[in-house]
GROMACS .gro file of C-alpha atoms in nm:
model
  303
    1MET     CA    1  -3.029  -2.526  16.403
    2VAL     CA    2  -3.155  -2.154  16.577
    3PHE     CA    3  -2.988  -1.943  16.720
    4GLY     CA    4  -3.017  -1.611  16.912
    5GLN     CA    5  -2.899  -1.425  17.234
    6VAL     CA    6  -3.013  -1.373  17.566
    7VAL     CA    7  -2.964  -1.037  17.719
    8ILE     CA    8  -2.903  -0.946  18.041
    9GLY     CA    9  -2.773  -0.708  18.246
   10PRO     CA   10  -2.854  -0.481  18.536
   11PRO     CA   11  -3.179  -0.264  18.606
   12GLY     CA   12  -3.128   0.021  18.389
   13SER     CA   13  -2.864  -0.080  18.158
   14GLY     CA   14  -3.086  -0.084  17.859
   15LYS     CA   15  -3.185  -0.479  17.770
   16THR     CA   16  -3.542  -0.391  17.682
   17THR     CA   17  -3.434  -0.114  17.434
   18TYR     CA   18  -3.165  -0.319  17.331
   19CYS     CA   19  -3.389  -0.594  17.240
   20ASN     CA   20  -3.630  -0.325  17.072
   21GLY     CA   21  -3.305  -0.219  16.889
   22MET     CA   22  -3.198  -0.513  16.803
   23SER     CA   23  -3.500  -0.658  16.655
   24GLN     CA   24  -3.546  -0.228  16.391
   25PHE     CA   25  -3.261  -0.413  16.332
   26LEU     CA   26  -3.300  -0.792  16.167
   27GLN     CA   27  -3.590  -0.669  16.066
   28LEU     CA   28  -3.446  -0.469  15.849
   29ILE     CA   29  -3.215  -0.651  15.692
   30GLY     CA   30  -3.516  -0.923  15.613
   31ARG     CA   31  -3.456  -1.173  15.968
   32LYS     CA   32  -3.733  -1.313  16.085
   33VAL     CA   33  -3.719  -1.194  16.459
   34ALA     CA   34  -3.883  -1.346  16.773
   35VAL     CA   35  -3.807  -1.151  17.116
   36ILE     CA   36  -3.922  -1.338  17.418
   37ASN     CA   37  -4.015  -1.124  17.768
   38LEU     CA   38  -3.908  -1.347  18.068
   39ASP     CA   39  -3.914  -1.064  18.287
   40PRO     CA   40  -4.280  -1.048  18.498
   41ALA     CA   41  -4.156  -0.771  18.569
   42ASN     CA   42  -4.152  -0.590  18.268
   43ASP     CA   43  -4.527  -0.470  18.167
   44SER     CA   44  -4.466  -0.182  17.932
   45LEU     CA   45  -4.233  -0.330  17.639
   46PRO     CA   46  -4.207  -0.097  17.316
   47TYR     CA   47  -4.144  -0.450  17.074
   48GLU     CA   48  -4.348  -0.672  16.979
   49CYS     CA   49  -4.308  -0.932  17.171
   50ALA     CA   50  -4.424  -1.302  17.052
   51ILE     CA   51  -4.398  -1.479  17.418
   52ASN     CA   52  -4.440  -1.316  17.700
   53ILE     CA   53  -4.401  -1.478  18.113
   54GLU     CA   54  -4.635  -1.275  18.268
   55GLU     CA   55  -4.894  -1.586  18.103
   56LEU     CA   56  -4.779  -1.752  18.309
   57ILE     CA   57  -4.633  -1.614  18.596
   58LYS     CA   58  -4.666  -1.199  18.731
   59LEU     CA   59  -4.420  -1.087  19.035
   60SER     CA   60  -4.639  -0.856  19.123
   61ASP     CA   61  -4.930  -1.134  19.207
   62VAL     CA   62  -4.603  -1.345  19.378
   63MET     CA   63  -4.502  -1.028  19.545
   64ALA     CA   64  -4.855  -1.030  19.703
   65GLU     CA   65  -4.954  -1.411  19.741
   66GLN     CA   66  -4.622  -1.593  19.888
   67SER     CA   67  -4.575  -1.178  20.064
   68LEU     CA   68  -4.225  -1.182  19.914
   69GLY     CA   69  -4.012  -0.821  19.795
   70PRO     CA   70  -3.912  -0.826  19.509
   71ASN     CA   71  -3.579  -0.954  19.483
   72GLY     CA   72  -3.741  -1.255  19.642
   73GLY     CA   73  -4.074  -1.227  19.430
   74LEU     CA   74  -3.812  -1.255  19.064
   75VAL     CA   75  -3.594  -1.572  19.218
   76TYR     CA   76  -3.963  -1.757  19.317
   77CYS     CA   77  -4.026  -1.640  18.937
   78MET     CA   78  -3.765  -1.795  18.772
   79ASP     CA   79  -3.834  -2.110  18.977
   80TYR     CA   80  -4.164  -2.152  18.898
   81LEU     CA   81  -4.052  -2.056  18.457
   82GLU     CA   82  -3.813  -2.383  18.515
   83LYS     CA   83  -4.033  -2.617  18.680
   84ASN     CA   84  -4.264  -2.511  18.421
   85ILE     CA   85  -4.048  -2.534  18.147
   86ASP     CA   86  -4.250  -2.701  17.907
   87TRP     CA   87  -4.470  -2.412  17.868
   88LEU     CA   88  -4.231  -2.208  17.723
   89GLU     CA   89  -4.112  -2.502  17.478
   90SER     CA   90  -4.420  -2.528  17.379
   91LYS     CA   91  -4.445  -2.186  17.329
   92LEU     CA   92  -4.118  -2.167  17.145
   93ARG     CA   93  -4.149  -2.469  16.902
   94PRO     CA   94  -4.323  -2.341  16.659
   95LEU     CA   95  -4.084  -2.052  16.658
   96ILE     CA   96  -3.756  -2.188  16.574
   97LYS     CA   97  -3.808  -2.310  16.244
   98ASP     CA   98  -3.722  -1.972  16.058
   99HIS     CA   99  -3.697  -1.712  16.388
  100TYR     CA  100  -3.365  -1.576  16.581
  101LEU     CA  101  -3.449  -1.551  16.872
  102LEU     CA  102  -3.391  -1.257  17.168
  103PHE     CA  103  -3.485  -1.351  17.522
  104ASP     CA  104  -3.522  -1.068  17.721
  105PHE     CA  105  -3.435  -1.183  18.090
  106PRO     CA  106  -3.476  -0.926  18.419
  107GLY     CA  107  -3.238  -0.692  18.591
  108GLN     CA  108  -3.141  -0.893  18.889
  109VAL     CA  109  -2.838  -1.047  18.881
  110GLU     CA  110  -2.824  -1.249  19.184
  111LEU     CA  111  -3.025  -1.444  18.940
  112PHE     CA  112  -2.733  -1.467  18.689
  113PHE     CA  113  -2.384  -1.525  18.902
  114LEU     CA  114  -2.532  -1.677  19.237
  115HIS     CA  115  -2.859  -1.859  19.199
  116GLN     CA  116  -2.858  -2.170  18.946
  117ASN     CA  117  -3.244  -2.162  18.777
  118ALA     CA  118  -3.207  -1.892  18.521
  119LYS     CA  119  -2.901  -2.056  18.418
  120ARG     CA  120  -3.107  -2.451  18.377
  121VAL     CA  121  -3.360  -2.264  18.280
  122VAL     CA  122  -3.106  -2.169  17.935
  123MET     CA  123  -2.969  -2.485  17.934
  124LYS     CA  124  -3.254  -2.659  17.946
  125LEU     CA  125  -3.383  -2.494  17.620
  126ILE     CA  126  -3.037  -2.514  17.456
  127LYS     CA  127  -3.043  -2.894  17.547
  128LYS     CA  128  -3.475  -2.945  17.376
  129LEU     CA  129  -3.376  -2.734  17.131
  130ASN     CA  130  -3.116  -2.723  17.028
  131LEU     CA  131  -2.983  -2.380  17.085
  132ARG     CA  132  -2.733  -2.200  16.951
  133LEU     CA  133  -2.756  -1.848  17.211
  134THR     CA  134  -2.459  -1.572  17.299
  135VAL     CA  135  -2.523  -1.401  17.631
  136VAL     CA  136  -2.498  -1.046  17.528
  137HIS     CA  137  -2.440  -0.811  17.932
  138LEU     CA  138  -2.528  -0.514  17.920
  139VAL     CA  139  -2.307  -0.209  18.166
  140ASP     CA  140  -2.412   0.086  18.194
  141ALA     CA  141  -2.152   0.299  18.090
  142HIS     CA  142  -2.181   0.570  18.384
  143LEU     CA  143  -1.989   0.318  18.557
  144CYS     CA  144  -1.664   0.412  18.442
  145SER     CA  145  -1.670   0.731  18.604
  146ASP     CA  146  -1.640   0.614  18.929
  147PRO     CA  147  -1.302   0.385  18.954
  148GLY     CA  148  -1.463   0.118  19.239
  149LYS     CA  149  -1.816   0.065  19.045
  150TYR     CA  150  -1.613   0.001  18.749
  151VAL     CA  151  -1.378  -0.311  18.903
  152SER     CA  152  -1.755  -0.407  19.066
  153ALA     CA  153  -1.880  -0.385  18.702
  154LEU     CA  154  -1.559  -0.610  18.593
  155LEU     CA  155  -1.653  -0.838  18.868
  156LEU     CA  156  -1.992  -0.952  18.799
  157SER     CA  157  -1.942  -0.921  18.452
  158LEU     CA  158  -1.630  -1.241  18.543
  159SER     CA  159  -1.868  -1.387  18.795
  160THR     CA  160  -2.120  -1.406  18.555
  161MET     CA  161  -1.923  -1.528  18.238
  162LEU     CA  162  -1.793  -1.788  18.486
  163HIS     CA  163  -2.161  -1.917  18.554
  164LEU     CA  164  -2.363  -1.910  18.244
  165GLU     CA  165  -2.073  -2.053  18.105
  166LEU     CA  166  -2.164  -1.902  17.744
  167PRO     CA  167  -2.004  -1.746  17.484
  168HIS     CA  168  -2.062  -1.417  17.623
  169VAL     CA  169  -2.000  -0.966  17.487
  170ASN     CA  170  -1.994  -0.703  17.798
  171VAL     CA  171  -2.187  -0.428  17.620
  172LEU     CA  172  -2.089  -0.059  17.817
  173SER     CA  173  -2.446   0.074  17.636
  174LYS     CA  174  -2.568   0.433  17.721
  175ILE     CA  175  -2.171   0.580  17.596
  176ASP     CA  176  -2.341   0.827  17.417
  177LEU     CA  177  -2.442   0.961  17.787
  178ILE     CA  178  -2.101   0.902  17.926
  179GLU     CA  179  -1.946   1.264  17.869
  180SER     CA  180  -2.276   1.369  18.144
  181TYR     CA  181  -2.090   1.209  18.363
  182GLY     CA  182  -1.724   1.378  18.423
  183LYS     CA  183  -1.370   1.349  18.234
  184LEU     CA  184  -1.279   0.990  18.210
  185ALA     CA  185  -0.939   0.930  18.458
  186PHE     CA  186  -0.831   0.673  18.104
  187ASN     CA  187  -0.952   0.775  17.784
  188LEU     CA  188  -1.182   0.551  17.655
  189ASP     CA  189  -0.980   0.186  17.540
  190PHE     CA  190  -0.905   0.140  17.870
  191TYR     CA  191  -1.215   0.081  18.049
  192THR     CA  192  -1.343  -0.140  17.713
  193ASP     CA  193  -1.012  -0.370  17.737
  194ALA     CA  194  -0.988  -0.383  18.085
  195GLN     CA  195  -0.621  -0.455  18.089
  196ASP     CA  196  -0.305  -0.320  18.352
  197LEU     CA  197  -0.591  -0.235  18.581
  198SER     CA  198  -0.309  -0.155  18.827
  199TYR     CA  199  -0.367   0.197  18.674
  200LEU     CA  200  -0.644   0.199  18.884
  201GLN     CA  201  -0.490   0.182  19.274
  202HIS     CA  202  -0.408   0.521  19.287
  203HIS     CA  203  -0.705   0.648  19.193
  204LEU     CA  204  -0.897   0.406  19.465
  205ASP     CA  205  -0.674   0.525  19.726
  206GLN     CA  206  -0.818   0.857  19.693
  207ASP     CA  207  -1.105   0.747  19.717
  208PRO     CA  208  -1.218   0.783  20.128
  209ARG     CA  209  -1.480   0.478  20.083
  210SER     CA  210  -1.237   0.282  19.937
  211ALA     CA  211  -0.866   0.423  20.080
  212LYS     CA  212  -0.852   0.141  20.371
  213LEU     CA  213  -0.889  -0.115  20.159
  214LYS     CA  214  -0.602  -0.092  19.902
  215LYS     CA  215  -0.530  -0.465  19.967
  216LEU     CA  216  -0.842  -0.611  19.866
  217ASN     CA  217  -0.841  -0.294  19.590
  218LYS     CA  218  -0.491  -0.504  19.470
  219GLU     CA  219  -0.650  -0.860  19.523
  220LEU     CA  220  -0.948  -0.796  19.341
  221CYS     CA  221  -0.734  -0.638  19.044
  222GLU     CA  222  -0.522  -0.968  19.037
  223VAL     CA  223  -0.826  -1.142  19.055
  224ILE     CA  224  -0.957  -0.943  18.675
  225GLU     CA  225  -0.638  -0.994  18.476
  226ASP     CA  226  -0.500  -1.356  18.547
  227TYR     CA  227  -0.871  -1.481  18.468
  228SER     CA  228  -0.764  -1.193  18.138
  229LEU     CA  229  -1.116  -1.284  18.036
  230VAL     CA  230  -1.334  -0.933  18.059
  231ASN     CA  231  -1.364  -0.663  17.728
  232PHE     CA  232  -1.619  -0.412  17.659
  233THR     CA  233  -1.775  -0.323  17.354
  234THR     CA  234  -1.931  -0.031  17.317
  235LEU     CA  235  -2.276   0.060  17.251
  236ASP     CA  236  -2.542   0.349  17.127
  237ILE     CA  237  -2.838   0.254  17.046
  238GLN     CA  238  -2.982   0.615  16.912
  239ALA     CA  239  -2.723   0.647  16.666
  240CYS     CA  240  -2.856   0.279  16.557
  241HIS     CA  241  -3.182   0.409  16.503
  242SER     CA  242  -3.014   0.701  16.299
  243GLU     CA  243  -2.860   0.529  16.110
  244ARG     CA  244  -3.153   0.294  16.066
  245GLU     CA  245  -3.337   0.545  15.904
  246LYS     CA  246  -3.075   0.595  15.659
  247LYS     CA  247  -3.041   0.239  15.573
  248ASN     CA  248  -2.696   0.262  15.663
  249VAL     CA  249  -2.676   0.096  15.969
  250GLU     CA  250  -2.357   0.076  16.146
  251PHE     CA  251  -2.419  -0.150  16.451
  252ASN     CA  252  -2.053  -0.290  16.578
  253SER     CA  253  -2.125  -0.468  16.907
  254TYR     CA  254  -1.884  -0.802  16.826
  255VAL     CA  255  -1.993  -1.134  16.875
  256THR     CA  256  -1.725  -1.453  16.871
  257TYR     CA  257  -1.852  -1.678  16.651
  258HIS     CA  258  -1.674  -1.983  16.711
  259ILE     CA  259  -2.012  -2.203  16.872
  260GLU     CA  260  -2.141  -2.104  16.569
  261PHE     CA  261  -1.897  -2.165  16.344
  262ALA     CA  262  -1.858  -2.541  16.412
  263ALA     CA  263  -2.168  -2.582  16.470
  264VAL     CA  264  -2.216  -2.490  16.020
  265GLN     CA  265  -1.900  -2.715  15.967
  266GLU     CA  266  -1.969  -3.010  16.197
  267LYS     CA  267  -2.273  -3.160  15.875
  268TYR     CA  268  -1.890  -3.087  15.652
  269MET     CA  269  -1.607  -3.249  15.878
  270LYS     CA  270  -1.536  -3.629  16.020
  271ASP     CA  271  -1.506  -3.606  16.377
  272ASP     CA  272  -1.156  -3.581  16.410
  273GLU     CA  273  -1.120  -3.252  16.263
  274LEU     CA  274  -1.417  -3.132  16.364
  275ASP     CA  275  -1.294  -3.207  16.738
  276SER     CA  276  -0.910  -3.030  16.675
  277LEU     CA  277  -1.235  -2.704  16.518
  278ILE     CA  278  -1.394  -2.763  16.844
  279ARG     CA  279  -1.026  -2.668  17.049
  280GLN     CA  280  -0.876  -2.388  16.846
  281SER     CA  281  -1.189  -2.141  16.883
  282ILE     CA  282  -1.223  -2.286  17.280
  283SER     CA  283  -0.839  -2.199  17.305
  284LEU     CA  284  -0.905  -1.856  17.038
  285SER     CA  285  -1.244  -1.740  17.275
  286LEU     CA  286  -0.953  -1.775  17.648
  287ARG     CA  287  -0.675  -1.501  17.553
  288PRO     CA  288  -0.710  -1.178  17.660
  289THR     CA  289  -0.892  -1.019  17.312
  290PRO     CA  290  -1.083  -1.327  17.128
  291SER     CA  291  -1.140  -1.344  16.739
  292LEU     CA  292  -1.468  -1.071  16.773
  293VAL     CA  293  -1.694  -1.027  16.420
  294PRO     CA  294  -1.994  -0.733  16.320
  295ILE     CA  295  -2.316  -0.902  16.472
  296GLU     CA  296  -2.413  -0.818  16.102
  297TRP     CA  297  -2.231  -1.118  16.043
  298LEU     CA  298  -2.434  -1.281  16.240
  299ALA     CA  299  -2.726  -1.162  16.152
  300SER     CA  300  -2.734  -1.308  15.773
  301GLN     CA  301  -2.678  -1.615  15.903
  302PRO     CA  302  -2.954  -1.868  15.763
  303PRO     CA  303  -3.088  -2.018  16.066
   0.00000   0.00000   0.00000
């Protein structure tokens, strides 16, 4: 049984920085970790890369040879990776014996809520290599300073969760910079819990850009609340670096653990007991506030 994270999010949300920090944290606590770069446009990596998609395909080459822009080029690269999934599988097999896996994906959000290729890549790896993966979806915290952008981030997170159908953690990254964007309309808990969005209506109505869309804004907020799946945890990667230097890490990203717990228990439980546990886990994961554990717990579990 192999565990890992699928790290996604819009451009500039801090995915590569997160992978770098997480890999250092895991190494500090004695875990073997492998970072897999699946972004064919990321040619400046701060971490040691175990597998790099640029060995297979490069975005710059695709754009030149296929006369595509960056967005179309990334879709092409993911299609090419899916068709050559055996290449990635062969690279991963030596690592899955004792490594924790971090997949650093491109920042094109359409790949994760609209197109199927990236999802099929992940699902094929899960099936062929028996992986247990959690999605870590990073969103820049500065979006909280604009009600319209915040609602957009909620819709993106919800769409991605429903599309990928994997255990999912939404993270507000760069939380240390949020004060530099101005005073928030509400306290931070309002934005992390993502409930009672009706309070945003007044602020949205005051914005001349969205004042004509009152009914649409109301309906969008109700859709998010009706699903009641999206919430956020906050992350300041610089604070984690400081604590790591003191060897007293406080890394409070939260990860749902029900899938992995069921997998660990599988060998010890009867079929009917396991079915009951899985149903209970799914039920808990659909609550507005799911059961959460610190990521240190997940990282400390044996591979």
